[in-house]
Short mmCIF file of C-alpha atoms in Angstrom, two decimals:
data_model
loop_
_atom_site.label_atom_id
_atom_site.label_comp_id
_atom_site.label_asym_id
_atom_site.label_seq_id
_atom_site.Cartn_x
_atom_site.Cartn_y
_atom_site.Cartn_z
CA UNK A 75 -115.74 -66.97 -219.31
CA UNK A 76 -114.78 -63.70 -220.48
CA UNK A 77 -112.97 -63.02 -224.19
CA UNK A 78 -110.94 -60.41 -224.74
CA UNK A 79 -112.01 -57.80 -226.93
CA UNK A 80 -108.89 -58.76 -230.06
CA UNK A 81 -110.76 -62.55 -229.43
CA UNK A 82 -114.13 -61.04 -229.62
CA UNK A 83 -113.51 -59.40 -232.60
CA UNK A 84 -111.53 -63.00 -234.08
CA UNK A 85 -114.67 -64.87 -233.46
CA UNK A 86 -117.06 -62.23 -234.71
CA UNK A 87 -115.19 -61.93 -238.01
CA UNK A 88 -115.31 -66.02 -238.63
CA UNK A 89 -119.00 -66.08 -237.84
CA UNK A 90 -119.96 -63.89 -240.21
CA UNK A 91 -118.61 -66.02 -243.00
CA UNK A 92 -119.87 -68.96 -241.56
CA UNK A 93 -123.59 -66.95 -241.83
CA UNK A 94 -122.81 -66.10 -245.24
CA UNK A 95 -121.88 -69.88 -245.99
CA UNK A 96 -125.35 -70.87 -243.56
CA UNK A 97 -127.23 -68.93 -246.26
CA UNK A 98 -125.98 -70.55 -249.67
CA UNK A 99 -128.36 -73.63 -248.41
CA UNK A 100 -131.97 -71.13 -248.31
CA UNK A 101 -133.59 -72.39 -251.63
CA UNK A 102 -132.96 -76.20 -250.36
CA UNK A 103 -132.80 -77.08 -246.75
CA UNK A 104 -135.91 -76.73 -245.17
CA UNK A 105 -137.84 -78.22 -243.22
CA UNK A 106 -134.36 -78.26 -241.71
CA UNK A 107 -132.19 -74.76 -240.58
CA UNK A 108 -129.88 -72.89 -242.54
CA UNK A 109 -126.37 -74.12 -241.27
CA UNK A 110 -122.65 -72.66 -241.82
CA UNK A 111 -119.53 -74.40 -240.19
CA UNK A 112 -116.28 -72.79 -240.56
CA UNK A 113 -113.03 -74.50 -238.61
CA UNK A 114 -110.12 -72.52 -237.85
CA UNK A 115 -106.44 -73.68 -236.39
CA UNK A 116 -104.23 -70.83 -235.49
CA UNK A 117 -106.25 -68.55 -236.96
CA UNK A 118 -106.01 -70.38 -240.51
CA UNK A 119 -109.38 -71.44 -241.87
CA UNK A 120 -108.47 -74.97 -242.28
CA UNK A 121 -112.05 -76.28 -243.51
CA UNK A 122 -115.88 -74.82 -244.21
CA UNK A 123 -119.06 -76.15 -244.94
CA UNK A 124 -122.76 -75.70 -244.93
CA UNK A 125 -126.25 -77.80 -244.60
CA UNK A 126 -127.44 -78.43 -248.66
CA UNK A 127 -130.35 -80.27 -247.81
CA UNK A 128 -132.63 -82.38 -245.34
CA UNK A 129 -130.93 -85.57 -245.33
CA UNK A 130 -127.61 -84.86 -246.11
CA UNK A 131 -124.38 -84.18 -244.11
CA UNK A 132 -125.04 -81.26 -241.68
CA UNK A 133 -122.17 -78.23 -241.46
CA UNK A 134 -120.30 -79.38 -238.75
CA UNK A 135 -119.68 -82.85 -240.61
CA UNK A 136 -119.49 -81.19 -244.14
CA UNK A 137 -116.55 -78.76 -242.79
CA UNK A 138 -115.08 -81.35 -241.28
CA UNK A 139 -114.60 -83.45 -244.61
CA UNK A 140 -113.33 -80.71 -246.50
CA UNK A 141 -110.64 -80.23 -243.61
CA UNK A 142 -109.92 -83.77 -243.64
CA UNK A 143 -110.05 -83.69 -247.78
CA UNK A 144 -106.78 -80.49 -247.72
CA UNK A 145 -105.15 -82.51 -245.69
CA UNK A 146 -105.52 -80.21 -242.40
CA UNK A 147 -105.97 -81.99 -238.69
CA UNK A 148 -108.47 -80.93 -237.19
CA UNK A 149 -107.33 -81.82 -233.46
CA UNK A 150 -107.19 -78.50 -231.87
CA UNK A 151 -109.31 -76.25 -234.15
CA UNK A 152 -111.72 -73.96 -233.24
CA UNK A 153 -115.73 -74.64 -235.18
CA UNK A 154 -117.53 -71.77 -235.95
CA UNK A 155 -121.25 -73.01 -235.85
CA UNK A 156 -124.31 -70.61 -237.13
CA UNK A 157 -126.73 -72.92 -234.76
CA UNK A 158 -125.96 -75.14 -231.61
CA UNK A 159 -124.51 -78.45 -233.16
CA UNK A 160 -127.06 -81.41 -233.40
CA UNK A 161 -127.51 -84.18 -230.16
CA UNK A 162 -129.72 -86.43 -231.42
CA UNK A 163 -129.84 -89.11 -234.20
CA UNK A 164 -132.17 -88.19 -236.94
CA UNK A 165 -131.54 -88.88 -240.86
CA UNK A 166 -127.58 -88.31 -239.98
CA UNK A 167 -125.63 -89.09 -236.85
CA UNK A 168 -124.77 -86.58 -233.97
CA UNK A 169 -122.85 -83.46 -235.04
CA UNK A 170 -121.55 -82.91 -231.62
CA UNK A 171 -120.14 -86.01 -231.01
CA UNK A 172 -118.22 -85.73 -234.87
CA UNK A 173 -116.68 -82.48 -233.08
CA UNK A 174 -115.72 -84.45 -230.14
CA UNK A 175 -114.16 -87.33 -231.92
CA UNK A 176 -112.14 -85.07 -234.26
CA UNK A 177 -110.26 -83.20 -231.57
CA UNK A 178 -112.15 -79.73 -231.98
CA UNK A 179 -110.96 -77.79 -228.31
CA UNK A 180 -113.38 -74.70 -228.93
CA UNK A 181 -116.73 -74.17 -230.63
CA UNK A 182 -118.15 -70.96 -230.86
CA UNK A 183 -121.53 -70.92 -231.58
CA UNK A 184 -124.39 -67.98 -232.84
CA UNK A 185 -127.30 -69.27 -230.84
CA UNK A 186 -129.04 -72.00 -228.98
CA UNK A 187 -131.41 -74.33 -231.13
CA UNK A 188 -135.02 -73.98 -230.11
CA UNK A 189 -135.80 -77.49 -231.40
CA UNK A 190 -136.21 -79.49 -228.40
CA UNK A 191 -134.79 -82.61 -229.32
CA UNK A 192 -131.55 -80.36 -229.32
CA UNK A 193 -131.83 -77.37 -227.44
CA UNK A 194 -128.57 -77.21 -224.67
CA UNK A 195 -127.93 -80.99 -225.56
CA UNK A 196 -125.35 -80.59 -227.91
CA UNK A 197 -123.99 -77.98 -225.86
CA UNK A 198 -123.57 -80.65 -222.94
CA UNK A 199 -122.21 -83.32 -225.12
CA UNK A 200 -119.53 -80.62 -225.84
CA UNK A 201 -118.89 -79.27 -222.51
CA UNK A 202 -118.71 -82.78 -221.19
CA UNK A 203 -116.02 -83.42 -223.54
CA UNK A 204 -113.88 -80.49 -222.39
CA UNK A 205 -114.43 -78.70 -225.52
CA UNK A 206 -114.47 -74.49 -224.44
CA UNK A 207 -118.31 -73.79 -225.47
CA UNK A 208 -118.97 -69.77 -226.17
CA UNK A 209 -122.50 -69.05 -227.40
CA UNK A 210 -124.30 -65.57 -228.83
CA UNK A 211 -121.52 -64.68 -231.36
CA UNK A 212 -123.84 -63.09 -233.99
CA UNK A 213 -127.20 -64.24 -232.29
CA UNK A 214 -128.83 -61.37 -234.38
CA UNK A 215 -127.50 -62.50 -237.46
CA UNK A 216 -128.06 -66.05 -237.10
CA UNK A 217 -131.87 -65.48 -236.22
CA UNK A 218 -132.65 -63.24 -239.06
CA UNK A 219 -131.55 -66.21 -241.96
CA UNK A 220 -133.72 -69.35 -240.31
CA UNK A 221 -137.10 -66.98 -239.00
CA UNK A 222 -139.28 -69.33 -240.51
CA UNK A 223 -137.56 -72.64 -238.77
CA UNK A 224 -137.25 -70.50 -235.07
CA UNK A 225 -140.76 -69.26 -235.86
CA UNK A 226 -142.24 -72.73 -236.55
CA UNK A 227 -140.01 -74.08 -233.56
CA UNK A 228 -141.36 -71.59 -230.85
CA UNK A 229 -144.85 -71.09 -231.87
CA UNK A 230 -145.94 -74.78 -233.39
CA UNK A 231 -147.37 -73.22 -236.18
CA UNK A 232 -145.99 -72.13 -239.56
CA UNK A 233 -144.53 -68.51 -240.46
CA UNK A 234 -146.73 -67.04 -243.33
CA UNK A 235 -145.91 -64.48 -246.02
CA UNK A 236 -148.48 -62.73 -247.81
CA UNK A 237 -147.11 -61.81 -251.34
CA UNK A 238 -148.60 -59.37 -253.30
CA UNK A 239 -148.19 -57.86 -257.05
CA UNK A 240 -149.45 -54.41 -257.01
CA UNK A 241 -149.80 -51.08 -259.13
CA UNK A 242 -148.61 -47.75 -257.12
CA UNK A 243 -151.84 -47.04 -256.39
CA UNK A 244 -152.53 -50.80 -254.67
CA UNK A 245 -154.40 -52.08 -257.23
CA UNK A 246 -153.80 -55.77 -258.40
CA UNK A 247 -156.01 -55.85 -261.71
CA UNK A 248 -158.55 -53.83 -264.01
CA UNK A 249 -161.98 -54.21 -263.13
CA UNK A 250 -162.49 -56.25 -265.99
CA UNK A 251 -159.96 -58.56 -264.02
CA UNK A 252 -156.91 -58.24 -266.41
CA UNK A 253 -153.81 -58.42 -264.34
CA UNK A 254 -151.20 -59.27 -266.66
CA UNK A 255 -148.79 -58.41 -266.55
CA UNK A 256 -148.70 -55.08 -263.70
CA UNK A 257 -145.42 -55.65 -262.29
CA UNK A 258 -141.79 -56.20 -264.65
CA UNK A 259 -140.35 -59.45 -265.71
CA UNK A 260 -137.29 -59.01 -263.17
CA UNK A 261 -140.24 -59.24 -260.13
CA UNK A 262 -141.37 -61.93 -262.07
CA UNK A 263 -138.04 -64.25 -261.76
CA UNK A 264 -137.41 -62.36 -257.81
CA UNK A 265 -140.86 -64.57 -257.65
CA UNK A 266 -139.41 -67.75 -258.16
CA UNK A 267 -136.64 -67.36 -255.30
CA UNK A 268 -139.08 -66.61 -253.48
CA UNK A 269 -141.29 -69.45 -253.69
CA UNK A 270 -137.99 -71.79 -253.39
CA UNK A 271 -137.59 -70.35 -249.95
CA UNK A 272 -141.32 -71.91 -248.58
CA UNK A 273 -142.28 -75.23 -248.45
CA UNK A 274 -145.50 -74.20 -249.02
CA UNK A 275 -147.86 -71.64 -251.09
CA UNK A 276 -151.48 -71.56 -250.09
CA UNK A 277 -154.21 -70.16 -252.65
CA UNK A 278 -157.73 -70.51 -253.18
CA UNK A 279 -160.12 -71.82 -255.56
CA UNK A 280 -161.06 -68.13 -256.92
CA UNK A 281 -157.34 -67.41 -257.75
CA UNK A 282 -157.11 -70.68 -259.71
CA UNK A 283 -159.91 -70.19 -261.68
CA UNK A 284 -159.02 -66.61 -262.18
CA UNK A 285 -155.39 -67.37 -263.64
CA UNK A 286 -154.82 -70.51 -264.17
CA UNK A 287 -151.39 -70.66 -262.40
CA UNK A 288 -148.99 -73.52 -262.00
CA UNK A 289 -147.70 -71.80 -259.21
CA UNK A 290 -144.64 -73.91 -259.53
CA UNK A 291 -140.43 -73.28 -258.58
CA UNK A 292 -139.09 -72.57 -262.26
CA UNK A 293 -135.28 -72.71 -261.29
CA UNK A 294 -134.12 -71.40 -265.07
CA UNK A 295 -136.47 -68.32 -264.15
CA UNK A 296 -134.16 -67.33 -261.56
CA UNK A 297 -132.67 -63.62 -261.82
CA UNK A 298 -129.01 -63.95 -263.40
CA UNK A 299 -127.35 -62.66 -260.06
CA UNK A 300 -128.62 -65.79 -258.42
CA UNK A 301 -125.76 -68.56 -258.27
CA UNK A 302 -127.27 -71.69 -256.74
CA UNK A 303 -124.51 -73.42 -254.56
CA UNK A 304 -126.64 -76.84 -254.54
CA UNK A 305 -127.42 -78.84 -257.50
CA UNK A 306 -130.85 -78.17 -259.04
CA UNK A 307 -132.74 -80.92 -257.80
CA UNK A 308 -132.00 -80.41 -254.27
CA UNK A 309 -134.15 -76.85 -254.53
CA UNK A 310 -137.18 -76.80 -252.38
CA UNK A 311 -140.47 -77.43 -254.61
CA UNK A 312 -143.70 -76.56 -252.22
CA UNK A 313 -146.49 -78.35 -251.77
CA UNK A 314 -149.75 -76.45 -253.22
CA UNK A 315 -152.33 -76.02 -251.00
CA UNK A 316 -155.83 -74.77 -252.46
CA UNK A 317 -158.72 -73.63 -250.45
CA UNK A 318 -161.40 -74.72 -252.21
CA UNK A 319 -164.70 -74.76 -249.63
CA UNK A 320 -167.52 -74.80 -252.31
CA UNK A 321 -165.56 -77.59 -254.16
CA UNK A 322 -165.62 -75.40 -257.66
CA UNK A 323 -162.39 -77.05 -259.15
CA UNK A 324 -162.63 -79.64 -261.87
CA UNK A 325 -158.86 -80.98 -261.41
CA UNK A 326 -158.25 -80.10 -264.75
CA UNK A 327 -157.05 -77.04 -264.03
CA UNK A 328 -153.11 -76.13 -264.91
CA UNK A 329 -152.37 -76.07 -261.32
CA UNK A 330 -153.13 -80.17 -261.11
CA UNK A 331 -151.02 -81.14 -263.85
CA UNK A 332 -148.01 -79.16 -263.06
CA UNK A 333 -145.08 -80.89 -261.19
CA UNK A 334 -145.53 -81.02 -257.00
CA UNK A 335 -148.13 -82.23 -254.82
CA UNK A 336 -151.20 -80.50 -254.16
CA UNK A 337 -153.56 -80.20 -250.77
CA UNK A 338 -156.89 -79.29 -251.49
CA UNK A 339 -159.31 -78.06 -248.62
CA UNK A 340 -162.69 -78.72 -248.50
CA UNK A 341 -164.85 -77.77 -246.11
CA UNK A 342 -166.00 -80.82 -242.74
CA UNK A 343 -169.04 -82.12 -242.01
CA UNK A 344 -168.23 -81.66 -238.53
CA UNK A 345 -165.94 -80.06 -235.87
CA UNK A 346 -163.05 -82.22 -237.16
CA UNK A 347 -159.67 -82.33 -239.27
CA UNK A 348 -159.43 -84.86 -241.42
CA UNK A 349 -157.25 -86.07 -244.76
CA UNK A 350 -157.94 -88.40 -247.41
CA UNK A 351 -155.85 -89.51 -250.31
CA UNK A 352 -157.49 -88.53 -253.59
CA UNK A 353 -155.02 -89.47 -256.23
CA UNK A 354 -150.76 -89.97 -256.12
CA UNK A 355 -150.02 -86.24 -255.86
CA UNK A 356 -153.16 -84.96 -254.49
CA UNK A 357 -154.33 -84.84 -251.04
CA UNK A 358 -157.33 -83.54 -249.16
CA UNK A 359 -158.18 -81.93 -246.46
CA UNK A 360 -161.14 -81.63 -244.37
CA UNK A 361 -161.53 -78.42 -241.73
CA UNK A 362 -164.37 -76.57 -240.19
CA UNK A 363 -165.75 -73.46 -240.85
CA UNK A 364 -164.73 -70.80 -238.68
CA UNK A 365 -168.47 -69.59 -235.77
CA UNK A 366 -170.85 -71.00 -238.49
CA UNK A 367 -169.81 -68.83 -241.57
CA UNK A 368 -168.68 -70.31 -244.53
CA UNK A 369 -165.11 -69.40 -244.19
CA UNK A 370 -163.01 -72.44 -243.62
CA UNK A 371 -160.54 -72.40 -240.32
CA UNK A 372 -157.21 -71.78 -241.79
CA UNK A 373 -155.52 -71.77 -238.77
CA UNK A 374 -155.93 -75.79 -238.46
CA UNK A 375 -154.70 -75.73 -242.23
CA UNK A 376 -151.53 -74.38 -240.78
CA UNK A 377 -151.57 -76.45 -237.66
CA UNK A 378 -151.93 -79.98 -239.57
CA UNK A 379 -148.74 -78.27 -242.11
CA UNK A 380 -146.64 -77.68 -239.37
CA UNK A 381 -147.35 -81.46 -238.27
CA UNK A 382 -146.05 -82.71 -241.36
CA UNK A 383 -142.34 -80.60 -241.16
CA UNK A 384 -143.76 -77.41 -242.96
CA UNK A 385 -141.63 -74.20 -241.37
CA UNK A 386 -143.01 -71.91 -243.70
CA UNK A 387 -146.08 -70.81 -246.29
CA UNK A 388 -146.19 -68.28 -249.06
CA UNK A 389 -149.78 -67.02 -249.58
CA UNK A 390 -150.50 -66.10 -253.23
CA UNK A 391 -153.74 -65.10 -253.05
CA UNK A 392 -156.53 -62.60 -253.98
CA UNK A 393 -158.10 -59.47 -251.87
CA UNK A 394 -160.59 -61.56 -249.97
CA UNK A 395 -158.64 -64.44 -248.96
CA UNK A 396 -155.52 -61.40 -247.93
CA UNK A 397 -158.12 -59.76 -246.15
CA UNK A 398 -159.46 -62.90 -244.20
CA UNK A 399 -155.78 -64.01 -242.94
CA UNK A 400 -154.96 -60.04 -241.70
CA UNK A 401 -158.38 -59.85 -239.78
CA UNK A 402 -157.50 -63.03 -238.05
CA UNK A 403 -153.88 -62.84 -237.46
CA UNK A 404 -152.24 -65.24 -239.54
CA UNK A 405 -149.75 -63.50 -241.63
CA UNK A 406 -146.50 -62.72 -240.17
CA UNK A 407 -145.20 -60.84 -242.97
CA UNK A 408 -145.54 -59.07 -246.15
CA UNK A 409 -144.22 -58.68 -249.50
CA UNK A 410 -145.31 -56.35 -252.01
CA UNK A 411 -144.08 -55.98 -255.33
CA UNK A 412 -145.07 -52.28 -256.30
CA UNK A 413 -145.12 -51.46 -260.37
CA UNK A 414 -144.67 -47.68 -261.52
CA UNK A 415 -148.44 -48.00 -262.85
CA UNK A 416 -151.47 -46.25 -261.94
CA UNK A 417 -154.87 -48.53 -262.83
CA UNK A 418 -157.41 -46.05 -261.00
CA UNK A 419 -159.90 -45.87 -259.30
CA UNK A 420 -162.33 -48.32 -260.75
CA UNK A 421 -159.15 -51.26 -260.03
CA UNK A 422 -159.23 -54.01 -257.90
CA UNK A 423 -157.44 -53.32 -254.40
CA UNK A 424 -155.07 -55.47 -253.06
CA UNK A 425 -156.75 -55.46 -249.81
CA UNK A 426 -160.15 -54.72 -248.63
CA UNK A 427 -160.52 -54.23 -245.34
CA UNK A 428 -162.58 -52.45 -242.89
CA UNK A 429 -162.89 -49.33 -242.47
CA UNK A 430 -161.27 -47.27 -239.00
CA UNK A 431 -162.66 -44.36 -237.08
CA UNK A 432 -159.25 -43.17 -235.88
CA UNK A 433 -155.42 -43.58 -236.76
CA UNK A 434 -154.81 -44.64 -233.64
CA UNK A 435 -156.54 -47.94 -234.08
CA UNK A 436 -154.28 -48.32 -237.26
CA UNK A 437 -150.62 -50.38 -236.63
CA UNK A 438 -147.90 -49.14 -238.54
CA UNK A 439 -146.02 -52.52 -240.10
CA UNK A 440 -142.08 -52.40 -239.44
CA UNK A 441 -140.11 -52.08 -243.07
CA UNK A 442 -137.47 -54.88 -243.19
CA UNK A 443 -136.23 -54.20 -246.17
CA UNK A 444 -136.80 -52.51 -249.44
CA UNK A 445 -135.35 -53.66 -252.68
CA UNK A 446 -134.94 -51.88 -256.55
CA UNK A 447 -136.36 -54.72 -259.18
CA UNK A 448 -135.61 -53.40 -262.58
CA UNK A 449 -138.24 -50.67 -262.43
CA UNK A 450 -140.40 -51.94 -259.34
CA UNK A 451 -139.84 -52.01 -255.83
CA UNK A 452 -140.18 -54.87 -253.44
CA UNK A 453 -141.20 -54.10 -249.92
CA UNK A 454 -140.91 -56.40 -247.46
CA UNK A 455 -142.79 -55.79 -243.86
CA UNK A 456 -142.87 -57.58 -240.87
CA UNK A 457 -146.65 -57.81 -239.41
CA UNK A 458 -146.21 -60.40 -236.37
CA UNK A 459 -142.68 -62.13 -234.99
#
């Protein structure tokens, strides 16, 4: 069906607010999408809602209830939907079918959902109700605020950030190992959101030792200009997974004691994954070593987190473990705060790796955004999509 370009222009215009309402739920609704729902009756927004949490009412319903809650009818109305409305009964019941029963006569949608206990289902409910379906309204849009959900969807495997703290000259401590503080206070709490948008941050065993981090989600850290739109407790607090694989820690260490469960991975006795509960909040993990060396096979790490709803992982990490996870692929993107500090030459690098013959071996990283923090700058590149 084709829409004329004043309609076009209707429906691009409602979408975008129904992204920007999709996006208020980032620090709390994984392992579930970002979703904004905004309903519109002769060209009145009449209702609006988004997805707060795994759990709780989806967009679709949510927008629904706050139509219902003015007063407006719904029969009629057009939905505005950031993602393909839900088929299937999970922890709440079919979002389609709540559009079908409240009289919605058009839903225009951003894009299909790659989850395949959805994908074109919902769309057929709707269709099969008589309800006008148009789909792609913003696709580009819609992708770029749930990448780690499609990722996770498409590929069965997490998407992983690499997040680094770094002097201008790519140095991440003294050689004495002093590291605090290189970057500002304001990268400090841009930190924090940051870890609220993963359900996971993977370390290792030399990084706890080294600073004794809690590596937790401290919410009152958060930079003033963030306004959280869902209550406090519904922000995302990851799970901490530690590769340990000569079993150095102690569990005494900060990082056990802090709130939020913790996966530690040891290295197998065989060719196997395996998990065993070692105490309430801490879990472990067996995995093999990668052709005989001693490195552990963090690739079935991220396998067996994507098995248990993970979409995403934040590596925090130091230059050896960074260096491991770019030689083998595993990072999708990353994030470097940069400091206006020079540490020299005698620093610790942020990265080590090998050495090229020729700069056309070397790939250039795309730059998806760059950010002012106080006095740093945050960098944010996309390795692998």
């Amino acid at each position: 069906m084709t829409i004329s370009n004043l309609q076009q222009e209707t429906d691009q215009s409602f979408m975008l607010q129904a992204l920007a309402l999709a996006e208020k739920g980032k620090y709390s609704t994984l392992p579930n999408p970002c979703v904004g729902c905004i309903l519109t009756k002769n060209g009145i927004i009449i209702g609006s809602g988004f997805h707060k949490k795994a759990g709780t009412g989806h967009a679709e319903v949510n927008a629904l209830a706050d139509a219902r809650n003015k007063g407006n009818d719904t029969s009629g109305s057009t939905a505005y939907v950031t993602l393909e409305p839900c088929s299937h009964f999970g922890l709440t019941p079919p979002c389609a079918v709540a559009l079908v029963k409240a009289g919605v006569k058009r839903v225009v949608c951003a894009m299909t959902d790659p989850n395949p206990l959805v994908s074109g289902k919902g769309f057929d409910i709707l269709r099969d109700a008589g309800i006008e379906v148009i789909v792609g309204i913003c696709e580009h849009q819609a992708r770029r605020i749930n990448v780690p959900f499609l990722y996770a969807m498409e590929h069965e495997i997490p998407y992983v950030t690499q997040k680094m703290g770094i002097s201008l000259d790519g140095r991440i401590a003294l050689k004495n190992g002093a590291s605090k503080w290189i970057t500002s206070a304001e990268s400090r709490a841009d930190v924090q959101t940051l870890r609220a948008q993963h359900q996971a941050i993977l370390t290792t065993a030399a990084t706890v030792i080294a600073d004794d981090p809690s590596m937790n989600v401290r919410t009152d850290e958060f930079p003033k200009t963030v306004k959280l739109s869902v209550p406090e407790e519904y922000v995302v607090r990851p799970l901490k997974v530690i590769v340990d694989k000569r079993k150095v820690l102690t569990l005494k260490e900060k990082i056990f004691s802090s709130s939020g469960d913790v996966l530690l991975v040891y290295p197998s006795d065989n060719r196997d994954v395996s998990e065993k509960k070692l105490t309430e909040k801490i879990n472990v993990l067996y995995v093999p070593a990668v052709n005989n060396s001693d490195d552990l096979d963090i690739e079935q790490v991220l396998k067996y987190l994507h098995s248990i709803k993970i979409r995403n992982v934040l590596i925090e990490s130091g230059p050896k473990f960074c260096k491991f996870m770019l030689s083998h692929n595993l990072i999708n993107s990353l994030i470097l705060y940069i400091a206006p500090k020079l540490l020299g030459d005698d620093a610790i690098s942020f990265c080590k790796l090998e050495g090229y013959e020729s700069m056309d071996e070397i790939n250039s990283l795309k730059l998806a955004k760059c950010t002012q923090i106080g006095n740093d700058i945050k960098l944010e590149y996309i390795i692998k999509e």
